[in-house]
Coordinates of N, CA and C in Angstrom, one line a residue:
X155 N 0.8 -1.2 0.0 CA 0.0 0.0 0.0 C 0.9 1.3 0.0
X156 N 2.0 1.2 0.7 CA 2.9 2.4 0.7 C 3.4 2.7 -0.6
X157 N 3.7 1.7 -1.5 CA 4.2 1.9 -2.8 C 3.2 2.7 -3.7
X158 N 1.9 2.4 -3.5 CA 0.9 3.2 -4.2 C 0.9 4.6 -3.8
X159 N 1.0 4.9 -2.5 CA 1.1 6.3 -2.0 C 2.3 7.0 -2.5
X160 N 3.4 6.2 -2.6 CA 4.7 6.8 -3.1 C 4.5 7.2 -4.6
X161 N 3.8 6.3 -5.4 CA 3.6 6.6 -6.8 C 2.7 7.8 -7.0
X162 N 1.7 7.9 -6.1 CA 0.8 9.1 -6.2 C 1.6 10.4 -5.9
X163 N 2.5 10.3 -4.9 CA 3.3 11.5 -4.5 C 4.2 11.9 -5.6
X164 N 4.8 10.9 -6.3 CA 5.8 11.1 -7.4 C 5.0 11.8 -8.5
X165 N 3.8 11.3 -8.8 CA 2.9 11.9 -9.8 C 2.6 13.3 -9.6
X166 N 2.2 13.6 -8.3 CA 1.9 15.0 -7.9 C 3.2 15.9 -8.1
X167 N 4.3 15.4 -7.7 CA 5.5 16.2 -7.8 C 6.0 16.4 -9.2
X168 N 5.8 15.4 -10.0 CA 6.2 15.5 -11.4 C 5.3 16.5 -12.2
X169 N 4.0 16.4 -11.9 CA 3.1 17.3 -12.6 C 3.3 18.7 -12.2
X170 N 3.5 19.0 -10.9 CA 3.7 20.3 -10.4 C 5.0 20.8 -10.8
X171 N 6.0 20.0 -10.7 CA 7.4 20.5 -11.0 C 7.6 20.8 -12.5
X172 N 7.0 20.0 -13.4 CA 7.2 20.3 -14.8 C 6.2 21.2 -15.4
X173 N 4.9 21.0 -15.1 CA 3.9 21.8 -15.8 C 3.3 22.9 -14.9
X174 N 3.6 22.9 -13.6 CA 3.1 23.8 -12.6 C 1.5 23.7 -12.6
X175 N 1.1 22.4 -12.7 CA -0.4 22.1 -12.5 C -0.5 21.3 -11.3
X176 N -1.2 21.8 -10.3 CA -1.5 21.0 -9.1 C -2.9 20.3 -9.4
X177 N -2.8 19.1 -9.9 CA -3.9 18.4 -10.4 C -4.5 17.6 -9.2
X178 N -5.5 18.1 -8.6 CA -6.2 17.4 -7.4 C -6.9 16.2 -7.9
X179 N -7.2 16.1 -9.1 CA -7.9 14.9 -9.7 C -6.9 13.7 -10.0
X180 N -5.7 13.9 -9.7 CA -4.7 12.8 -10.0 C -5.1 11.5 -9.3
X181 N -5.6 11.5 -8.1 CA -6.0 10.3 -7.5 C -7.2 9.6 -8.2
X182 N -8.0 10.4 -8.8 CA -9.2 9.8 -9.5 C -8.7 9.1 -10.7
X183 N -7.7 9.6 -11.4 CA -7.2 8.9 -12.5 C -6.6 7.6 -12.1
X184 N -5.9 7.5 -11.0 CA -5.4 6.3 -10.5 C -6.6 5.3 -10.2
X185 N -7.6 5.8 -9.6 CA -8.8 5.0 -9.3 C -9.4 4.5 -10.6
X186 N -9.6 5.3 -11.6 CA -10.1 4.8 -12.8 C -9.2 3.8 -13.5
X187 N -7.9 4.0 -13.4 CA -7.0 3.0 -13.9 C -7.1 1.7 -13.2
X188 N -7.3 1.7 -11.9 CA -7.5 0.5 -11.1 C -8.8 -0.2 -11.5
X189 N -9.9 0.6 -11.7 CA -11.1 0.0 -12.1 C -11.0 -0.6 -13.5
X190 N -10.2 0.0 -14.4 CA -10.0 -0.5 -15.7 C -9.3 -1.8 -15.7
X191 N -8.3 -1.9 -14.8 CA -7.5 -3.2 -14.6 C -8.4 -4.2 -14.1
X192 N -9.3 -3.9 -13.1 CA -10.2 -4.8 -12.5 C -11.2 -5.3 -13.6
X193 N -11.7 -4.4 -14.4 CA -12.7 -4.8 -15.4 C -12.0 -5.7 -16.5
X194 N -10.8 -5.4 -16.9 CA -10.1 -6.3 -17.8 C -9.9 -7.7 -17.3
X195 N -9.6 -7.7 -16.0 CA -9.3 -9.0 -15.3 C -10.6 -9.8 -15.1
X196 N -11.6 -9.2 -14.7 CA -12.9 -9.9 -14.4 C -13.7 -10.2 -15.6
X197 N -13.7 -9.4 -16.6 CA -14.5 -9.6 -17.8 C -13.7 -10.3 -18.9
X198 N -12.4 -10.0 -19.1 CA -11.7 -10.6 -20.2 C -10.6 -11.6 -19.7
X199 N -10.4 -11.7 -18.4 CA -9.3 -12.6 -17.9 C -7.9 -12.1 -18.2
X200 N -7.7 -10.8 -18.5 CA -6.4 -10.3 -18.7 C -5.7 -9.9 -17.4
X201 N -4.5 -10.4 -17.2 CA -3.8 -10.1 -16.0 C -3.6 -8.6 -15.8
X202 N -3.8 -8.2 -14.5 CA -3.6 -6.8 -14.2 C -2.2 -6.2 -14.6
X203 N -1.2 -7.1 -14.5 CA 0.1 -6.7 -15.0 C 0.2 -6.4 -16.5
X204 N -0.6 -7.2 -17.3 CA -0.6 -7.0 -18.7 C -1.6 -5.9 -19.1
X205 N -2.6 -5.6 -18.2 CA -3.5 -4.6 -18.5 C -2.9 -3.2 -18.6
X206 N -1.7 -3.1 -17.9 CA -1.0 -1.8 -18.0 C -0.7 -1.5 -19.5
X207 N -0.4 -2.5 -20.3 CA -0.1 -2.3 -21.7 C -1.3 -1.8 -22.5
X208 N -2.4 -2.0 -22.0 CA -3.7 -1.5 -22.6 C -4.1 -0.2 -22.0
X209 N -4.1 -0.1 -20.7 CA -4.6 1.1 -20.0 C -3.7 2.3 -20.1
X210 N -2.3 2.1 -20.0 CA -1.4 3.2 -20.0 C -1.5 4.1 -21.3
X211 N -1.5 3.5 -22.5 CA -1.7 4.3 -23.7 C -3.1 5.0 -23.8
X212 N -4.1 4.2 -23.3 CA -5.4 4.8 -23.4 C -5.6 6.0 -22.4
X213 N -5.1 5.9 -21.2 CA -5.2 7.0 -20.3 C -4.2 8.1 -20.6
X214 N -3.1 7.8 -21.3 CA -2.2 8.9 -21.8 C -3.0 9.8 -22.7
X215 N -3.7 9.1 -23.7 CA -4.5 9.9 -24.6 C -5.5 10.7 -23.9
X216 N -6.2 10.2 -22.9 CA -7.2 10.9 -22.2 C -6.6 12.1 -21.4
X217 N -5.4 11.8 -20.8 CA -4.8 12.9 -20.1 C -4.3 14.0 -21.0
X218 N -3.8 13.6 -22.2 CA -3.4 14.6 -23.1 C -4.5 15.5 -23.6
X219 N -5.7 14.8 -23.8 CA -6.9 15.5 -24.3 C -7.4 16.5 -23.2
X220 N -7.3 16.0 -21.9 CA -7.8 16.9 -20.8 C -6.8 18.1 -20.7
X221 N -5.5 17.8 -20.9 CA -4.6 19.0 -20.8 C -4.9 20.0 -21.9
X222 N -5.1 19.5 -23.1 CA -5.3 20.4 -24.2 C -6.6 21.2 -24.1
X223 N -7.7 20.5 -23.6 CA -9.0 21.1 -23.5 C -9.2 21.9 -22.2
X224 N -8.5 21.6 -21.1 CA -8.8 22.2 -19.9 C -7.6 23.2 -19.4
X225 N -6.4 22.6 -19.4 CA -5.3 23.4 -18.8 C -4.6 24.3 -19.8
X226 N -4.5 23.9 -21.0 CA -3.8 24.8 -22.0 C -4.6 26.2 -22.2
X227 N -5.9 26.1 -22.3 CA -6.6 27.4 -22.4 C -6.5 28.2 -21.1
X228 N -6.4 27.6 -19.9 CA -6.2 28.3 -18.7 C -4.9 29.0 -18.6
X229 N -3.9 28.3 -19.2 CA -2.5 28.8 -19.2 C -2.4 30.0 -20.1
X230 N -3.1 30.0 -21.2 CA -3.1 31.1 -22.1 C -3.9 32.3 -21.5
X231 N -5.0 32.1 -20.9 CA -5.8 33.2 -20.4 C -5.4 33.7 -19.1
X232 N -4.5 33.1 -18.4 CA -4.0 33.6 -17.0 C -3.0 34.7 -17.2
X233 N -3.1 35.7 -16.3 CA -2.2 36.8 -16.4 C -0.9 36.5 -15.8
X234 N -0.8 35.6 -14.9 CA 0.5 35.3 -14.3 C 0.6 33.8 -13.9
X235 N 1.8 33.2 -13.7 CA 1.8 31.8 -13.2 C 1.1 31.6 -11.9
X236 N 1.0 32.5 -11.0 CA 0.3 32.3 -9.8 C -1.2 32.2 -10.0
X237 N -1.7 33.0 -10.9 CA -3.1 32.9 -11.3 C -3.4 31.6 -12.0
X238 N -2.5 31.2 -12.9 CA -2.7 29.9 -13.5 C -2.8 28.7 -12.5
X239 N -1.9 28.8 -11.5 CA -1.8 27.7 -10.5 C -3.2 27.7 -9.8
X240 N -3.7 28.8 -9.4 CA -5.0 28.8 -8.7 C -6.1 28.4 -9.5
X241 N -6.2 28.8 -10.8 CA -7.2 28.4 -11.7 C -7.2 27.0 -12.0
X242 N -5.9 26.5 -12.2 CA -5.8 25.0 -12.6 C -6.2 24.2 -11.4
X243 N -6.0 24.6 -10.2 CA -6.4 23.8 -9.0 C -7.9 23.8 -8.9
X244 N -8.6 24.9 -9.2 CA -10.0 25.0 -9.1 C -10.6 24.1 -10.2
X245 N -10.0 24.2 -11.4 CA -10.5 23.3 -12.5 C -10.3 21.8 -12.2
X246 N -9.2 21.5 -11.5 CA -9.0 20.1 -11.2 C -10.0 19.6 -10.1
X247 N -10.4 20.5 -9.3 CA -11.5 20.1 -8.3 C -12.8 19.8 -9.1
X248 N -13.1 20.5 -10.0 CA -14.3 20.2 -10.9 C -14.1 18.9 -11.6
X249 N -12.9 18.7 -12.1 CA -12.6 17.4 -12.8 C -12.7 16.3 -11.9
X250 N -12.3 16.5 -10.6 CA -12.4 15.4 -9.6 C -13.8 14.9 -9.4
X251 N -14.7 15.9 -9.3 CA -16.1 15.5 -9.1 C -16.7 14.8 -10.3
X252 N -16.3 15.3 -11.5 CA -16.9 14.6 -12.7 C -16.4 13.2 -12.8
X253 N -15.1 13.0 -12.6 CA -14.5 11.6 -12.7 C -15.1 10.7 -11.6
X254 N -15.3 11.2 -10.4 CA -15.8 10.4 -9.3 C -17.3 10.0 -9.7
X255 N -18.1 10.9 -10.2 CA -19.4 10.5 -10.5 C -19.6 9.6 -11.7
X256 N -18.7 9.8 -12.7 CA -18.7 8.9 -13.8 C -18.3 7.5 -13.4
X257 N -17.3 7.4 -12.5 CA -16.9 6.0 -12.0 C -18.1 5.4 -11.2
X258 N -18.8 6.2 -10.4 CA -19.9 5.7 -9.7 C -21.0 5.2 -10.6
X259 N -21.3 5.9 -11.7 CA -22.3 5.5 -12.7 C -21.8 4.2 -13.4
X260 N -20.6 4.1 -13.8 CA -20.1 3.0 -14.5 C -19.9 1.7 -13.7
X261 N -19.2 1.9 -12.5 CA -18.9 0.7 -11.7 C -19.7 0.5 -10.5
X262 N -20.5 1.5 -10.1 CA -21.3 1.4 -8.9 C -20.6 1.6 -7.6
X263 N -21.3 1.5 -6.5 CA -20.7 1.8 -5.2 C -20.2 0.6 -4.5
X264 N -20.6 -0.6 -4.7 CA -20.1 -1.7 -3.9 C -18.6 -1.9 -4.1
X265 N -17.9 -2.4 -3.0 CA -16.5 -2.7 -3.0 C -16.2 -3.8 -4.0
X266 N -15.1 -3.6 -4.8 CA -14.7 -4.6 -5.8 C -13.4 -5.3 -5.3
X267 N -13.2 -6.5 -5.7 CA -12.0 -7.2 -5.4 C -11.8 -8.4 -6.4
X268 N -10.6 -8.9 -6.4 CA -10.4 -10.1 -7.2 C -9.2 -10.8 -6.5
X269 N -9.0 -12.1 -7.0 CA -8.1 -13.0 -6.3 C -6.7 -13.1 -7.0
X270 N -6.4 -12.1 -7.8 CA -5.1 -12.2 -8.5 C -3.9 -12.1 -7.5
X271 N -3.0 -13.0 -7.7 CA -1.8 -13.2 -6.9 C -2.1 -13.6 -5.4
X272 N -3.2 -14.3 -5.2 CA -3.7 -14.7 -3.9 C -3.3 -16.1 -3.6
X273 N -2.8 -16.9 -4.5 CA -2.6 -18.3 -4.2 C -1.1 -18.6 -4.1
X274 N -0.7 -19.5 -3.1 CA 0.7 -19.8 -2.9 C 1.3 -20.7 -4.0
X275 N 2.6 -20.6 -4.2 CA 3.3 -21.5 -5.1 C 4.2 -22.4 -4.3
X276 N 4.5 -23.5 -4.8 CA 5.4 -24.5 -4.2 C 6.8 -24.4 -4.8
X277 N 7.8 -24.2 -3.9 CA 9.2 -24.2 -4.3 C 9.9 -25.1 -3.4
X278 N 10.4 -26.2 -3.9 CA 11.1 -27.2 -3.1 C 10.2 -27.6 -1.9
X279 N 10.6 -27.3 -0.7 CA 9.8 -27.8 0.4 C 9.0 -26.7 1.0
X280 N 9.0 -25.5 0.4 CA 8.3 -24.3 1.0 C 7.2 -23.8 0.2
X281 N 6.4 -23.0 0.8 CA 5.3 -22.3 0.1 C 5.6 -20.8 0.1
X282 N 5.4 -20.2 -1.0 CA 5.6 -18.8 -1.1 C 4.4 -18.2 -1.8
X283 N 4.0 -17.0 -1.3 CA 2.9 -16.4 -1.9 C 3.2 -15.9 -3.2
X284 N 2.3 -15.8 -4.1 CA 2.5 -15.4 -5.5 C 3.2 -14.0 -5.6
X285 N 2.8 -13.0 -4.8 CA 3.4 -11.7 -4.9 C 4.9 -11.7 -4.6
X286 N 5.4 -12.6 -3.7 CA 6.8 -12.7 -3.4 C 7.6 -13.2 -4.6
X287 N 7.0 -14.0 -5.5 CA 7.7 -14.5 -6.7 C 8.0 -13.3 -7.6
X288 N 7.1 -12.3 -7.7 CA 7.3 -11.2 -8.5 C 8.3 -10.2 -8.0
X289 N 8.5 -10.3 -6.7 CA 9.5 -9.3 -6.1 C 11.0 -9.7 -6.5
X290 N 11.1 -10.9 -7.0 CA 12.5 -11.3 -7.4 C 13.1 -10.5 -8.5
X291 N 12.2 -9.8 -9.3 CA 12.7 -9.0 -10.4 C 12.9 -7.5 -10.0
X292 N 12.5 -7.2 -8.7 CA 12.7 -5.8 -8.3 C 14.1 -5.3 -8.2
X293 N 15.1 -6.1 -7.7 CA 16.4 -5.6 -7.6 C 17.0 -5.2 -8.9
X294 N 16.8 -6.0 -9.9 CA 17.3 -5.7 -11.3 C 16.6 -4.5 -11.9
X295 N 15.3 -4.3 -11.7 CA 14.6 -3.2 -12.2 C 15.0 -1.9 -11.4
X296 N 15.3 -2.1 -10.1 CA 15.8 -0.9 -9.4 C 17.1 -0.4 -9.8
X297 N 18.0 -1.4 -10.1 CA 19.4 -1.0 -10.6 C 19.3 -0.3 -11.9
X298 N 18.4 -0.8 -12.8 CA 18.3 -0.2 -14.1 C 17.7 1.2 -14.0
X299 N 16.8 1.4 -13.1 CA 16.3 2.8 -12.9 C 17.3 3.7 -12.3
X300 N 18.2 3.2 -11.5 CA 19.2 4.1 -10.9 C 20.3 4.5 -12.0
X301 N 20.5 3.6 -12.9 CA 21.6 3.9 -13.9 C 21.0 4.6 -15.1
X302 N 19.7 4.5 -15.3 CA 19.0 5.2 -16.5 C 19.3 6.7 -16.6
X303 N 19.1 7.5 -15.6 CA 19.3 8.9 -15.7 C 20.8 9.3 -16.0
X304 N 21.7 8.5 -15.6 CA 23.1 8.8 -15.8 C 23.8 8.3 -17.1
X305 N 23.3 7.1 -17.5 CA 24.0 6.4 -18.6 C 23.3 6.6 -19.9
X306 N 22.0 6.8 -20.0 CA 21.3 6.9 -21.2 C 21.0 8.3 -21.6
X307 N 21.1 8.6 -22.9 CA 20.8 10.0 -23.4 C 19.4 10.5 -23.0
X308 N 18.4 9.6 -23.1 CA 17.0 10.0 -22.8 C 16.9 10.3 -21.3
X309 N 17.6 9.5 -20.5 CA 17.6 9.8 -19.0 C 18.2 11.2 -18.7
X310 N 19.2 11.6 -19.4 CA 19.8 12.9 -19.1 C 18.8 14.0 -19.6
X311 N 18.0 13.7 -20.6 CA 16.9 14.7 -21.0 C 15.8 14.8 -20.0
X312 N 15.5 13.6 -19.3 CA 14.5 13.7 -18.3 C 15.0 14.4 -17.1
X313 N 16.3 14.3 -16.8 CA 16.9 15.0 -15.7 C 16.7 16.5 -15.9
X314 N 17.0 16.9 -17.2 CA 16.9 18.4 -17.5 C 15.5 18.9 -17.5
X315 N 14.5 18.1 -17.9 CA 13.2 18.6 -17.9 C 12.6 18.7 -16.5
X316 N 13.1 18.0 -15.5 CA 12.6 18.1 -14.2 C 13.3 19.1 -13.3
X317 N 14.3 19.8 -13.8 CA 15.1 20.7 -13.0 C 14.5 22.0 -12.8
X318 N 13.4 22.3 -13.5 CA 12.8 23.6 -13.3 C 12.7 24.4 -14.5
X319 N 11.8 25.4 -14.5 CA 11.5 26.2 -15.7 C 12.7 27.2 -16.0

């Protein structure tokens, strides 16, 4: 659960640091992504890990559309960056309520759940829960993320874009 909160905080920091948009509806986008993964798993049997390959491009296009239709006009019409930050926060509050109510209409109010990664696996004489098997890849992915900003040209570009306006 702490990892989800960390990802939300990184998303807030990245949005505000690069675009100066304090998007209060950021959590609702995460909620809709979780509901989309749940729907793909329960209706189509697609693993939530593979549903990222479907949901990420789809929600990227939605996020780009929302930026172009909501935040870009606000940026143009605002007299100063401070006014834009205030206006964008108010607009994101409105977007928050729209997304919450659309999710309520589409998925309803009852709590949803599924049993993905809930069954143990047998390794030699021991039992391991399914999520622990997936953590074996974390050290390698962590090392690659640490070296990406320093060793790869695209990583150096990402460092420059996050350093401020």
